[in-house]
Short mmCIF file of C-alpha atoms in Angstrom, two decimals:
data_model
loop_
_atom_site.label_atom_id
_atom_site.label_comp_id
_atom_site.label_asym_id
_atom_site.label_seq_id
_atom_site.Cartn_x
_atom_site.Cartn_y
_atom_site.Cartn_z
CA UNK A 3 11.95 29.09 20.23
CA UNK A 4 11.61 29.27 16.56
CA UNK A 5 9.79 32.59 14.98
CA UNK A 6 6.38 32.10 14.13
CA UNK A 7 4.12 34.14 11.86
CA UNK A 8 1.26 36.03 13.68
CA UNK A 9 -1.23 34.82 11.58
CA UNK A 10 -0.04 30.94 12.23
CA UNK A 11 0.48 32.15 16.07
CA UNK A 12 -3.33 33.85 16.20
CA UNK A 13 -4.89 30.59 14.64
CA UNK A 14 -2.86 28.10 16.82
CA UNK A 15 -4.31 30.14 19.69
CA UNK A 16 -7.93 30.26 18.43
CA UNK A 17 -7.74 26.51 17.82
CA UNK A 18 -6.55 25.73 21.28
CA UNK A 19 -9.28 28.26 22.90
CA UNK A 20 -12.00 25.92 20.59
CA UNK A 21 -10.94 22.72 22.15
CA UNK A 22 -10.46 24.22 25.54
CA UNK A 23 -14.52 25.25 25.57
CA UNK A 24 -15.75 22.03 23.97
CA UNK A 25 -13.91 19.81 26.52
CA UNK A 26 -14.41 22.07 29.85
CA UNK A 27 -18.24 22.01 29.07
CA UNK A 28 -18.54 18.64 28.64
CA UNK A 29 -16.97 17.50 32.23
CA UNK A 30 -19.94 18.05 34.27
CA UNK A 31 -21.85 15.73 32.66
CA UNK A 32 -19.12 12.49 33.55
CA UNK A 33 -21.68 11.13 36.23
CA UNK A 34 -24.83 10.95 33.92
CA UNK A 35 -22.83 9.49 30.84
CA UNK A 36 -21.49 6.35 33.25
CA UNK A 37 -25.13 6.01 34.15
CA UNK A 38 -26.22 5.74 30.26
CA UNK A 39 -23.20 3.89 29.34
CA UNK A 40 -23.95 1.08 32.06
CA UNK A 41 -28.14 1.18 30.62
CA UNK A 42 -27.10 1.40 27.21
CA UNK A 43 -23.61 0.31 26.09
CA UNK A 44 -22.79 -2.24 28.45
CA UNK A 45 -22.04 -3.23 32.16
CA UNK A 46 -19.16 -1.36 33.89
CA UNK A 47 -17.79 -3.27 36.29
CA UNK A 48 -14.38 -3.72 38.35
CA UNK A 49 -11.93 -5.47 36.64
CA UNK A 50 -10.14 -8.61 38.70
CA UNK A 51 -6.84 -8.10 40.62
CA UNK A 52 -4.35 -11.02 39.92
CA UNK A 53 -1.84 -12.34 41.82
CA UNK A 54 1.28 -13.80 39.94
CA UNK A 55 0.19 -17.40 40.62
CA UNK A 56 -3.42 -16.29 39.39
CA UNK A 57 -1.51 -15.05 36.09
CA UNK A 58 0.15 -18.58 35.86
CA UNK A 59 -2.98 -20.26 36.27
CA UNK A 60 -4.91 -18.39 33.92
CA UNK A 61 -2.10 -18.65 30.97
CA UNK A 62 -0.44 -21.93 31.95
CA UNK A 63 0.79 -22.75 28.35
CA UNK A 64 2.12 -18.72 28.02
CA UNK A 65 1.20 -15.66 26.33
CA UNK A 66 2.58 -15.05 22.84
CA UNK A 67 2.46 -11.41 21.72
CA UNK A 68 2.42 -10.50 17.98
CA UNK A 69 3.47 -7.52 16.48
CA UNK A 70 4.59 -6.40 12.81
CA UNK A 71 6.70 -3.57 11.53
CA UNK A 72 7.09 -1.75 8.48
CA UNK A 73 9.37 0.41 7.18
CA UNK A 74 10.12 2.10 3.13
CA UNK A 75 13.00 3.60 1.10
CA UNK A 76 12.28 5.48 -2.02
CA UNK A 77 10.46 7.85 -3.69
CA UNK A 78 6.74 8.50 -4.11
CA UNK A 79 4.40 5.51 -5.46
CA UNK A 80 5.38 3.54 -6.99
CA UNK A 81 9.21 3.89 -6.54
CA UNK A 82 9.83 2.53 -3.47
CA UNK A 83 10.50 -0.67 -1.36
CA UNK A 84 8.95 -1.81 1.68
CA UNK A 85 10.79 -4.08 4.13
CA UNK A 86 8.20 -6.09 6.36
CA UNK A 87 8.60 -7.69 9.41
CA UNK A 88 6.19 -9.74 11.90
CA UNK A 89 7.05 -11.47 15.15
CA UNK A 90 5.33 -13.90 17.71
CA UNK A 91 7.47 -14.86 20.66
CA UNK A 92 6.19 -16.46 23.93
CA UNK A 93 6.40 -15.85 27.45
CA UNK A 94 8.05 -19.17 27.86
CA UNK A 95 11.66 -18.90 27.08
CA UNK A 96 12.21 -22.54 25.64
CA UNK A 97 10.45 -21.28 22.61
CA UNK A 98 12.32 -19.28 19.98
CA UNK A 99 10.87 -16.04 18.54
CA UNK A 100 9.03 -16.77 15.10
CA UNK A 101 10.17 -14.05 12.41
CA UNK A 102 8.25 -13.78 9.01
CA UNK A 103 9.61 -11.29 6.41
CA UNK A 104 8.60 -9.79 3.42
CA UNK A 105 9.71 -7.34 0.58
CA UNK A 106 7.28 -5.45 -1.06
CA UNK A 107 7.00 -2.91 -4.00
CA UNK A 108 4.32 -1.82 -6.14
CA UNK A 109 6.71 -2.17 -9.41
CA UNK A 110 5.90 -5.82 -8.76
CA UNK A 111 2.45 -6.20 -6.85
CA UNK A 112 1.48 -9.73 -6.02
CA UNK A 113 -2.18 -9.77 -6.87
CA UNK A 114 -2.63 -13.15 -5.01
CA UNK A 115 -3.56 -11.25 -1.70
CA UNK A 116 -7.52 -11.07 -1.57
CA UNK A 117 -9.33 -8.86 1.03
CA UNK A 118 -11.57 -5.77 1.09
CA UNK A 119 -8.44 -3.84 0.63
CA UNK A 120 -7.77 -5.52 -2.25
CA UNK A 121 -10.56 -4.70 -4.42
CA UNK A 122 -9.21 -2.91 -7.45
CA UNK A 123 -12.35 -3.11 -9.32
CA UNK A 124 -13.29 0.74 -8.14
CA UNK A 125 -11.27 2.67 -10.70
CA UNK A 126 -11.93 5.68 -9.05
CA UNK A 127 -9.98 4.98 -6.12
CA UNK A 128 -6.17 6.46 -6.93
CA UNK A 129 -3.89 3.70 -8.05
CA UNK A 130 -1.70 5.47 -4.57
CA UNK A 131 -4.56 4.63 -2.18
CA UNK A 132 -4.97 1.41 -3.83
CA UNK A 133 -1.22 0.58 -2.92
CA UNK A 134 -1.45 1.58 0.52
CA UNK A 135 -4.40 -0.83 1.20
CA UNK A 136 -2.56 -3.40 -0.50
CA UNK A 137 0.56 -3.07 1.63
CA UNK A 138 -1.43 -2.65 4.82
CA UNK A 139 -2.96 -6.15 3.69
CA UNK A 140 0.36 -7.87 3.08
CA UNK A 141 1.50 -6.69 6.58
CA UNK A 142 -1.75 -8.03 8.41
CA UNK A 143 -1.04 -11.44 6.40
CA UNK A 144 2.51 -11.29 8.02
CA UNK A 145 1.33 -10.68 11.55
CA UNK A 146 -1.54 -13.82 10.60
CA UNK A 147 1.10 -15.79 9.51
CA UNK A 148 3.16 -15.57 12.59
CA UNK A 149 0.39 -16.03 14.96
CA UNK A 150 -0.55 -19.05 13.08
CA UNK A 151 3.14 -20.65 13.42
CA UNK A 152 2.97 -19.83 16.89
CA UNK A 153 -0.39 -21.65 18.20
CA UNK A 154 0.94 -24.64 15.88
CA UNK A 155 4.16 -25.07 17.58
CA UNK A 156 4.04 -23.18 21.00
CA UNK A 157 0.08 -23.88 21.43
CA UNK A 158 -0.17 -21.01 24.04
CA UNK A 159 -2.77 -20.45 26.38
CA UNK A 160 -3.49 -16.91 25.36
CA UNK A 161 -2.37 -15.01 21.77
CA UNK A 162 -2.14 -11.35 22.33
CA UNK A 163 -2.24 -9.24 18.73
CA UNK A 164 -1.30 -5.99 18.64
CA UNK A 165 -4.41 -3.57 17.56
CA UNK A 166 -7.88 -4.80 16.94
CA UNK A 167 -8.53 -7.87 15.61
CA UNK A 168 -11.15 -6.24 13.24
CA UNK A 169 -8.19 -4.96 11.15
CA UNK A 170 -6.90 -8.64 10.35
CA UNK A 171 -10.64 -9.81 9.57
CA UNK A 172 -11.04 -6.73 7.26
CA UNK A 173 -7.92 -7.06 5.31
CA UNK A 174 -6.60 -10.56 5.38
CA UNK A 175 -10.36 -12.38 5.58
CA UNK A 176 -8.83 -15.86 4.46
CA UNK A 177 -6.01 -16.27 6.51
CA UNK A 178 -7.93 -14.69 9.49
CA UNK A 179 -10.43 -17.31 9.49
CA UNK A 180 -7.82 -19.69 9.53
CA UNK A 181 -6.07 -18.16 12.31
CA UNK A 182 -9.42 -18.41 14.14
CA UNK A 183 -10.45 -21.50 13.49
CA UNK A 184 -7.00 -23.05 14.99
CA UNK A 185 -7.13 -20.46 18.12
CA UNK A 186 -10.83 -22.19 18.60
CA UNK A 187 -10.06 -25.58 18.07
CA UNK A 188 -6.62 -25.39 20.10
CA UNK A 189 -8.33 -23.88 22.91
CA UNK A 190 -6.08 -20.53 22.32
CA UNK A 191 -7.72 -17.45 23.32
CA UNK A 192 -6.97 -14.82 20.98
CA UNK A 193 -7.27 -11.04 21.78
CA UNK A 194 -6.59 -8.08 20.11
CA UNK A 195 -5.14 -4.91 22.10
CA UNK A 196 -5.93 -1.58 21.06
CA UNK A 197 -4.25 1.17 22.33
CA UNK A 198 -5.50 3.96 19.98
CA UNK A 199 -9.52 3.93 20.19
CA UNK A 200 -11.03 5.06 17.11
CA UNK A 201 -14.61 4.07 17.58
CA UNK A 202 -17.73 5.87 17.83
CA UNK A 203 -19.62 3.15 19.67
CA UNK A 204 -21.27 5.51 22.56
CA UNK A 205 -22.22 8.32 20.25
CA UNK A 206 -23.92 6.29 17.79
CA UNK A 207 -26.16 4.25 20.65
CA UNK A 208 -26.91 7.25 22.80
CA UNK A 209 -26.63 10.24 20.75
CA UNK A 210 -29.93 11.53 21.39
CA UNK A 211 -29.04 11.89 25.05
CA UNK A 212 -25.77 13.65 24.97
CA UNK A 213 -25.44 17.38 25.17
CA UNK A 214 -25.54 18.96 21.74
CA UNK A 215 -21.17 19.77 22.24
CA UNK A 216 -20.86 16.18 22.93
CA UNK A 217 -22.90 14.54 19.85
CA UNK A 218 -19.79 14.38 17.43
CA UNK A 219 -17.50 13.11 20.01
CA UNK A 220 -15.64 9.85 19.27
CA UNK A 221 -15.05 7.18 22.47
CA UNK A 222 -11.30 8.41 23.09
CA UNK A 223 -13.05 11.69 23.84
CA UNK A 224 -15.98 10.44 25.78
CA UNK A 225 -13.99 7.98 27.76
CA UNK A 226 -11.07 10.50 28.81
CA UNK A 227 -10.77 10.26 32.48
CA UNK A 228 -14.41 8.48 32.49
CA UNK A 229 -13.55 5.08 34.27
CA UNK A 230 -11.27 4.41 37.01
CA UNK A 231 -8.35 2.61 36.83
CA UNK A 232 -9.48 -1.58 37.09
CA UNK A 233 -12.67 -0.54 35.40
CA UNK A 234 -13.98 -2.21 32.33
CA UNK A 235 -17.04 -1.45 29.88
CA UNK A 236 -18.37 -4.73 28.46
CA UNK A 237 -19.60 -3.62 25.46
CA UNK A 238 -23.13 -4.95 24.52
CA UNK A 239 -23.32 -6.77 21.07
CA UNK A 240 -26.03 -4.79 19.65
CA UNK A 241 -23.89 -1.89 19.73
CA UNK A 242 -20.94 -3.53 17.80
CA UNK A 243 -20.37 -3.04 14.59
CA UNK A 244 -17.62 -5.15 14.41
CA UNK A 245 -20.11 -7.52 15.89
CA UNK A 246 -20.93 -8.22 12.43
CA UNK A 247 -17.36 -9.94 11.73
CA UNK A 248 -18.23 -12.08 14.80
CA UNK A 249 -16.16 -9.93 17.42
CA UNK A 250 -16.86 -9.02 20.75
CA UNK A 251 -15.05 -6.34 22.69
CA UNK A 252 -14.68 -4.04 25.76
CA UNK A 253 -13.14 -1.21 27.06
CA UNK A 254 -10.67 -0.91 30.05
CA UNK A 255 -8.61 1.32 32.08
CA UNK A 256 -5.77 -0.85 32.78
CA UNK A 257 -3.58 2.19 34.02
CA UNK A 258 -3.16 5.47 35.81
CA UNK A 259 -3.63 7.07 31.86
CA UNK A 260 -6.64 8.52 31.25
CA UNK A 261 -7.02 6.74 27.99
CA UNK A 262 -8.55 3.26 28.19
CA UNK A 263 -8.02 0.95 25.79
CA UNK A 264 -9.98 -1.63 24.16
CA UNK A 265 -9.93 -5.58 23.96
CA UNK A 266 -11.88 -7.48 21.08
CA UNK A 267 -11.97 -11.42 20.62
CA UNK A 268 -14.18 -13.77 18.86
CA UNK A 269 -17.34 -14.27 20.00
CA UNK A 270 -16.93 -17.78 20.41
CA UNK A 271 -14.74 -17.00 23.46
CA UNK A 272 -16.33 -14.01 24.59
CA UNK A 273 -16.82 -16.14 28.09
CA UNK A 274 -13.29 -15.31 28.70
CA UNK A 275 -13.56 -11.46 27.96
CA UNK A 276 -13.28 -10.47 31.65
CA UNK A 277 -10.55 -12.80 32.45
CA UNK A 278 -8.46 -11.55 29.64
CA UNK A 279 -9.17 -7.90 30.79
CA UNK A 280 -7.63 -9.22 34.27
CA UNK A 281 -4.78 -10.32 32.41
CA UNK A 282 -4.33 -7.45 30.48
CA UNK A 283 -4.27 -5.23 33.53
CA UNK A 284 -2.09 -7.88 35.52
CA UNK A 285 0.57 -7.51 32.45
CA UNK A 286 0.08 -3.51 32.25
CA UNK A 287 2.18 -0.99 34.15
CA UNK A 288 0.68 1.18 36.23
CA UNK A 289 2.44 4.13 35.33
CA UNK A 290 2.14 2.91 31.92
CA UNK A 291 -0.17 3.81 28.85
CA UNK A 292 -2.68 0.52 29.49
CA UNK A 293 -0.70 -1.79 27.39
CA UNK A 294 0.85 -4.95 28.20
CA UNK A 295 4.42 -4.72 28.90
CA UNK A 296 5.19 -8.17 27.03
CA UNK A 297 3.39 -6.46 23.75
CA UNK A 298 5.67 -3.51 24.05
CA UNK A 299 8.43 -5.61 24.02
CA UNK A 300 7.68 -7.45 21.10
CA UNK A 301 6.59 -4.15 19.55
CA UNK A 302 10.49 -3.00 20.68
CA UNK A 303 12.21 -6.19 19.26
CA UNK A 304 10.10 -6.53 15.62
CA UNK A 305 10.80 -2.65 14.83
CA UNK A 306 12.31 -1.93 11.53
CA UNK A 307 14.36 1.62 12.47
CA UNK A 308 15.54 3.82 9.38
CA UNK A 309 19.15 3.16 10.28
CA UNK A 310 18.32 -0.28 10.05
CA UNK A 311 16.31 0.18 6.18
CA UNK A 312 19.22 2.31 5.16
CA UNK A 313 21.98 0.37 6.15
CA UNK A 314 19.80 -3.08 4.59
CA UNK A 315 19.30 -0.45 1.07
CA UNK A 316 23.02 0.11 0.89
CA UNK A 317 24.10 -3.12 1.70
CA UNK A 318 21.51 -5.51 -0.97
CA UNK A 319 20.41 -2.90 -3.49
CA UNK A 320 22.92 -2.36 -6.46
CA UNK A 321 24.32 1.20 -6.48
CA UNK A 322 22.74 2.26 -10.10
CA UNK A 323 19.19 0.53 -9.17
CA UNK A 324 19.22 2.38 -6.00
CA UNK A 325 19.19 5.75 -7.57
CA UNK A 326 17.39 5.10 -10.40
CA UNK A 327 14.26 3.99 -8.36
CA UNK A 328 14.89 4.47 -4.50
CA UNK A 329 16.66 7.83 -4.60
CA UNK A 330 14.35 10.95 -4.01
CA UNK A 331 15.31 14.38 -6.06
CA UNK A 332 14.83 15.78 -2.50
CA UNK A 333 17.81 14.26 -0.99
CA UNK A 334 20.16 15.79 -3.28
CA UNK A 335 19.15 19.21 -2.35
CA UNK A 336 21.83 21.85 -1.04
CA UNK A 337 19.73 23.65 1.36
#
């Protein structure tokens, strides 16, 4: 093990002790918390277990998973280039995968992308932050474009997006509305699968009933190990901030992993929430993270690795331009 200064070691140990006190003292409240959630947040219910025939009946036209990947080369803002790729692929092997690509650099900003993250009117926001938001909006648009094309040509029963649908609505509102409208019109059930929950729905709804030490905990912390595998919470509409975005949502534990996932979908399709939780549960390995295997496979296929990025830059960007704009000085350090 590497050497570590005494002060740093002491600070890490203090931090660990603080965390242990915080979470050990909250464990005995679980039964009460489950009751509060059921009464104020949403119904807690068992997820239906599906056999292969039931899965096929639930998605007779297949399931399309959509994910995206981004990697950058260069120095700090604005001297870098980002390569983006999105992928939509059906579980029905007859359909070819749909890839979308974009090359992005703040040296050549495309102002045609509009969205909440694209509003440059606030001069107090640093340019690098606006660029990060703009880049994120471009990535969201690229995933939406792949999803729209997949619905058009594959007409799947289910469209499964990586991450919350709220992010697409916020970052790229115009194309999100096109995707949502198309899904509803064609009968494609559109869902977002959220692996990392970052919301604070529970504490906002029942903060007054929580012990003092739990009132600043987020949903991820409060829900850790709370649900049994195969349980879900159908979140009430009045508890959802994203309800204003036209979305319904649930928390679900779809594997042995103590962290639940979240699923969201357009409110127009909310009657299918329990069916979609059952589908996600059926497609997720019990010893995994609770994410459908098909979505994980698409994530792996779309990923742009650092090695791939380096090879692309070396092959297609002239050496003098590469050195002038895309090589950080730290790469030339001798020690």
